[in-house]
Amino acid sequence: MRIVYLNPCGKLGGAETSLREVLASIGAAEPDWELWLVLGEDGPLAEIARNLGVHVIVRPFPPALARLGEGGARSTWWPLLRAAGSAGSYSRRLASLLRQIKPDIIHSNGFKMHLLAAWTCPRHTPLVWHIHDYVSSRRLMSGLLRCFGKACTVAVVNSKSVSKDLLAILPYLHVVPVYNAVDLQRFSPAGKRLDLDALAGLPPAPSETVRVGLVATFARWKGHKVFLEAMATVSSEIPIRGYIIGGPIYQTDGSQWSKRELQQEADRLGLGNRLGFTGFLDDLAPALRSLDIVVHASTSPEPFGMVIIEAMACGKAVIASQAGGAAELFDDGENAVAHPAGDAATLAKRISWLASDAKLRRRLGEAGRATAERLYHGKRLATELLAVYNQASQHTHRGLAGVSAQPQVTMPAGTRSRTK
Ligand code: GLC
């Protein structure tokens, strides 16, 4: 069996972190399978995948295609036309590459690759779209996915919430929710920690300081401003220090904060040494371990929220926005604590509450780790994806080979699924 994975970005955003676990878990479950990864940009993911035994080919996107995002396309048609032009020549090269590799399955990750894959996928090769984000709010992408949806054999999504959203746009699609996994060895309570103060260029904090971190890319909806406002609201008598961990990693136009904008906001709120920026970190596990409280503050419904399960796996007390797929990942008050998305005042109360109660933090952290061990491990991910691949292969070749018994795909209760 030979699978080609297609991913636009070489840096590690959420969808790439998810893909890393897909590659690792499929590689472990089926060591004889040949896994290939074609990237539209060079970056750390290439090396990570090579170390997992994956054949990696980097075919950089032309700049107009790399920069195109909803933000850029909304303002004018010009970026879209330019991107369409360069996508044409890129897709011809991709098609020729796929003809050489001769995959049994193509698994695309990321919107641009879904479209390019639909365009170039050889006939009779099943195409699995792995959709990590809401589609209905993106007009351009919804329209394009509708045009190309017939080429997709199965769409894997990361939560029930994303499944519902996708089916509203493409009701005929066969959609299978598969929750992401986390590497439970790397993301564990014991291991290397970091000097976050030094990384942020701050003087060492007093020993009783409770460290609170927002770990996210600089996408505008990740709630950096809500976090800053909450940090400024927490009483100065509570010894806390906040850290913004991450950076503006995407190439798309108009979709993310710059460090300068966030620093200005922190200055305006008078946060001073109560807050620091560590910058982007390749390895998040040591950073998470160095925190006492991990905050997830997305202001729009979060499709999944990798950091929530990573922080749970590290045994940390997590405060997460209760919206979208993120709300499916934990039970409020049991293994994490919820706050309404975008509500800085409530977030400040939750931070103050956990910062003042070390026992509660420990209880939440232990329950979080137990949940990660029960639900978010790679074996479960591999079992569910293998069922999807099996289903996709039979589906595409139905006319040739006929469909035998239905494979077992574990679907969370209440999820709709339809056959093309
Ligand atoms: C995307 C989503 C995020 C999710 C990740 C992995 O980045 O926005 O919510 O955690 O994909 O599925």
CSV table of N, CA and C in Angstrom, one decimal, residues 63-131:
chain,number,residue,atom,x,y,z
A,63,PRO,N,4.8,31.9,-5.3
A,63,PRO,CA,4.5,32.9,-4.3
A,63,PRO,C,3.0,33.3,-4.3
A,64,ALA,N,2.4,33.5,-5.5
A,64,ALA,CA,1.0,34.0,-5.5
A,64,ALA,C,0.1,33.0,-4.9
A,65,LEU,N,0.4,31.7,-5.1
A,65,LEU,CA,-0.5,30.7,-4.5
A,65,LEU,C,-0.2,30.5,-3.0
A,66,ALA,N,1.1,30.7,-2.6
A,66,ALA,CA,1.4,30.5,-1.2
A,66,ALA,C,0.7,31.6,-0.4
A,67,ARG,N,0.6,32.8,-0.9
A,67,ARG,CA,0.1,34.0,-0.2
A,67,ARG,C,-1.4,34.0,-0.1
A,68,LEU,N,-2.0,33.3,-1.0
A,68,LEU,CA,-3.5,33.4,-1.1
A,68,LEU,C,-4.2,32.8,0.1
A,69,GLY,N,-5.0,33.6,0.7
A,69,GLY,CA,-5.9,33.2,1.8
A,69,GLY,C,-7.2,33.9,1.7
A,70,GLU,N,-8.2,33.6,2.5
A,70,GLU,CA,-9.5,34.3,2.4
A,70,GLU,C,-9.3,35.8,2.5
A,71,GLY,N,-8.4,36.3,3.4
A,71,GLY,CA,-8.2,37.7,3.6
A,71,GLY,C,-7.8,38.4,2.4
A,72,GLY,N,-6.8,37.8,1.7
A,72,GLY,CA,-6.3,38.4,0.5
A,72,GLY,C,-7.3,38.4,-0.6
A,73,ALA,N,-8.0,37.3,-0.7
A,73,ALA,CA,-8.9,37.1,-1.8
A,73,ALA,C,-10.2,38.0,-1.7
A,74,ARG,N,-10.5,38.4,-0.4
A,74,ARG,CA,-11.7,39.1,-0.2
A,74,ARG,C,-11.6,40.6,-0.7
A,75,SER,N,-10.4,41.1,-0.6
A,75,SER,CA,-10.2,42.5,-0.9
A,75,SER,C,-10.3,42.8,-2.4
A,76,THR,N,-9.7,41.9,-3.2
A,76,THR,CA,-9.7,42.1,-4.6
A,76,THR,C,-9.6,40.7,-5.3
A,77,TRP,N,-10.0,40.7,-6.6
A,77,TRP,CA,-10.0,39.5,-7.3
A,77,TRP,C,-8.6,39.2,-7.9
A,78,TRP,N,-7.7,40.2,-7.9
A,78,TRP,CA,-6.4,40.1,-8.5
A,78,TRP,C,-5.6,39.0,-7.9
A,79,PRO,N,-5.5,38.9,-6.5
A,79,PRO,CA,-4.7,37.8,-6.0
A,79,PRO,C,-5.2,36.4,-6.4
A,80,LEU,N,-6.5,36.4,-6.5
A,80,LEU,CA,-7.1,35.1,-6.9
A,80,LEU,C,-6.7,34.7,-8.3
A,81,LEU,N,-6.8,35.7,-9.2
A,81,LEU,CA,-6.5,35.4,-10.6
A,81,LEU,C,-5.0,35.0,-10.7
A,82,ARG,N,-4.2,35.8,-10.0
A,82,ARG,CA,-2.7,35.4,-10.1
A,82,ARG,C,-2.5,34.0,-9.5
A,83,ALA,N,-3.1,33.7,-8.4
A,83,ALA,CA,-3.0,32.4,-7.8
A,83,ALA,C,-3.5,31.3,-8.7
A,84,ALA,N,-4.6,31.6,-9.4
A,84,ALA,CA,-5.2,30.6,-10.3
A,84,ALA,C,-4.2,30.3,-11.4
A,85,GLY,N,-3.6,31.3,-11.9
A,85,GLY,CA,-2.6,31.1,-13.0
A,85,GLY,C,-1.4,30.3,-12.5
A,86,SER,N,-0.9,30.6,-11.4
A,86,SER,CA,0.3,29.8,-10.9
A,86,SER,C,-0.2,28.4,-10.4
A,87,ALA,N,-1.4,28.2,-10.0
A,87,ALA,CA,-1.9,26.9,-9.6
A,87,ALA,C,-2.0,26.0,-10.8
A,88,GLY,N,-2.3,26.6,-12.0
A,88,GLY,CA,-2.4,25.7,-13.2
A,88,GLY,C,-1.0,25.0,-13.4
A,89,SER,N,0.1,25.8,-13.4
A,89,SER,CA,1.3,25.2,-13.8
A,89,SER,C,1.8,24.3,-12.6
A,90,TYR,N,1.5,24.7,-11.4
A,90,TYR,CA,1.8,23.8,-10.2
A,90,TYR,C,1.1,22.5,-10.3
A,91,SER,N,-0.2,22.5,-10.7
A,91,SER,CA,-0.9,21.3,-10.7
A,91,SER,C,-0.4,20.3,-11.8
A,92,ARG,N,0.1,20.9,-12.9
A,92,ARG,CA,0.6,20.0,-14.0
A,92,ARG,C,1.8,19.3,-13.4
A,93,ARG,N,2.7,20.0,-12.7
A,93,ARG,CA,3.9,19.3,-12.1
A,93,ARG,C,3.5,18.3,-11.0
A,94,LEU,N,2.5,18.7,-10.3
A,94,LEU,CA,2.0,17.7,-9.2
A,94,LEU,C,1.4,16.5,-9.8
A,95,ALA,N,0.6,16.7,-10.9
A,95,ALA,CA,0.0,15.5,-11.6
A,95,ALA,C,1.1,14.6,-12.1
A,96,SER,N,2.2,15.2,-12.7
A,96,SER,CA,3.2,14.3,-13.2
A,96,SER,C,3.9,13.5,-12.1
A,97,LEU,N,4.1,14.2,-10.9
A,97,LEU,CA,4.7,13.6,-9.8
A,97,LEU,C,3.8,12.4,-9.3
A,98,LEU,N,2.6,12.6,-9.2
A,98,LEU,CA,1.6,11.6,-8.7
A,98,LEU,C,1.6,10.4,-9.7
A,99,ARG,N,1.7,10.7,-11.0
A,99,ARG,CA,1.8,9.6,-12.0
A,99,ARG,C,3.0,8.7,-11.7
A,100,GLN,N,4.1,9.4,-11.4
A,100,GLN,CA,5.4,8.6,-11.1
A,100,GLN,C,5.2,7.8,-9.8
A,101,ILE,N,4.7,8.4,-8.8
A,101,ILE,CA,4.6,7.7,-7.5
A,101,ILE,C,3.6,6.5,-7.5
A,102,LYS,N,2.5,6.7,-8.3
A,102,LYS,CA,1.4,5.8,-8.4
A,102,LYS,C,0.8,5.4,-7.0
A,103,PRO,N,0.3,6.3,-6.3
A,103,PRO,CA,-0.3,6.0,-5.0
A,103,PRO,C,-1.5,5.2,-5.0
A,104,ASP,N,-1.8,4.4,-4.0
A,104,ASP,CA,-3.1,3.7,-3.8
A,104,ASP,C,-4.1,4.6,-3.3
A,105,ILE,N,-3.7,5.6,-2.4
A,105,ILE,CA,-4.6,6.6,-1.8
A,105,ILE,C,-3.9,7.9,-1.8
A,106,ILE,N,-4.6,9.0,-2.0
A,106,ILE,CA,-4.1,10.3,-1.8
A,106,ILE,C,-4.8,10.9,-0.6
A,107,HIS,N,-4.1,11.5,0.3
A,107,HIS,CA,-4.7,12.0,1.6
A,107,HIS,C,-4.2,13.5,1.6
A,108,SER,N,-5.1,14.4,1.3
A,108,SER,CA,-4.7,15.8,1.3
A,108,SER,C,-5.1,16.5,2.7
A,109,ASN,N,-4.2,17.4,3.1
A,109,ASN,CA,-4.3,18.1,4.3
A,109,ASN,C,-4.2,19.6,4.1
A,110,GLY,N,-5.2,20.4,4.3
A,110,GLY,CA,-5.1,21.8,3.9
A,110,GLY,C,-5.9,22.2,2.7
A,111,PHE,N,-6.6,23.3,2.7
A,111,PHE,CA,-7.5,23.6,1.6
A,111,PHE,C,-6.9,23.6,0.2
A,112,LYS,N,-5.7,24.3,0.1
A,112,LYS,CA,-5.1,24.4,-1.2
A,112,LYS,C,-4.8,23.0,-1.8
A,113,MET,N,-4.3,22.2,-0.9
A,113,MET,CA,-4.0,20.8,-1.4
A,113,MET,C,-5.3,20.0,-1.7
A,114,HIS,N,-6.4,20.3,-1.0
A,114,HIS,CA,-7.6,19.6,-1.3
A,114,HIS,C,-8.0,19.8,-2.8
A,115,LEU,N,-7.9,21.1,-3.1
A,115,LEU,CA,-8.3,21.5,-4.5
A,115,LEU,C,-7.3,21.0,-5.5
A,116,LEU,N,-6.0,21.2,-5.2
A,116,LEU,CA,-5.0,20.7,-6.2
A,116,LEU,C,-5.1,19.1,-6.3
A,117,ALA,N,-5.4,18.5,-5.2
A,117,ALA,CA,-5.5,17.0,-5.3
A,117,ALA,C,-6.7,16.6,-6.1
A,118,ALA,N,-7.8,17.4,-5.9
A,118,ALA,CA,-9.0,17.0,-6.7
A,118,ALA,C,-8.7,17.2,-8.2
A,119,TRP,N,-7.9,18.2,-8.5
A,119,TRP,CA,-7.6,18.6,-9.9
A,119,TRP,C,-6.7,17.5,-10.5
A,120,THR,N,-5.8,17.0,-9.7
A,120,THR,CA,-4.7,16.2,-10.3
A,120,THR,C,-4.8,14.7,-10.0
A,121,CYS,N,-5.7,14.3,-9.1
A,121,CYS,CA,-5.8,12.9,-8.6
A,121,CYS,C,-6.0,12.0,-9.8
A,122,PRO,N,-5.1,11.0,-10.0
A,122,PRO,CA,-5.3,10.0,-11.1
A,122,PRO,C,-6.7,9.3,-11.0
A,123,ARG,N,-7.3,9.0,-12.1
A,123,ARG,CA,-8.6,8.3,-12.0
A,123,ARG,C,-8.5,7.0,-11.3
A,124,HIS,N,-9.5,6.6,-10.5
A,124,HIS,CA,-9.5,5.4,-9.7
A,124,HIS,C,-8.6,5.5,-8.5
A,125,THR,N,-8.0,6.6,-8.2
A,125,THR,CA,-7.2,6.7,-7.0
A,125,THR,C,-8.1,7.4,-6.0
A,126,PRO,N,-8.4,6.7,-4.9
A,126,PRO,CA,-9.3,7.3,-3.9
A,126,PRO,C,-8.6,8.6,-3.3
A,127,LEU,N,-9.4,9.6,-3.1
A,127,LEU,CA,-8.9,10.8,-2.5
A,127,LEU,C,-9.6,11.1,-1.2
A,128,VAL,N,-8.8,11.2,-0.1
A,128,VAL,CA,-9.3,11.5,1.2
A,128,VAL,C,-8.9,12.9,1.5
A,129,TRP,N,-9.9,13.7,1.7
A,129,TRP,CA,-9.7,15.1,2.2
A,129,TRP,C,-9.7,15.1,3.7
A,130,HIS,N,-8.6,15.6,4.3
A,130,HIS,CA,-8.6,15.7,5.8
A,130,HIS,C,-8.9,17.2,6.1
A,131,ILE,N,-10.1,17.5,6.6
A,131,ILE,CA,-10.5,18.9,6.7
A,131,ILE,C,-10.4,19.3,8.2
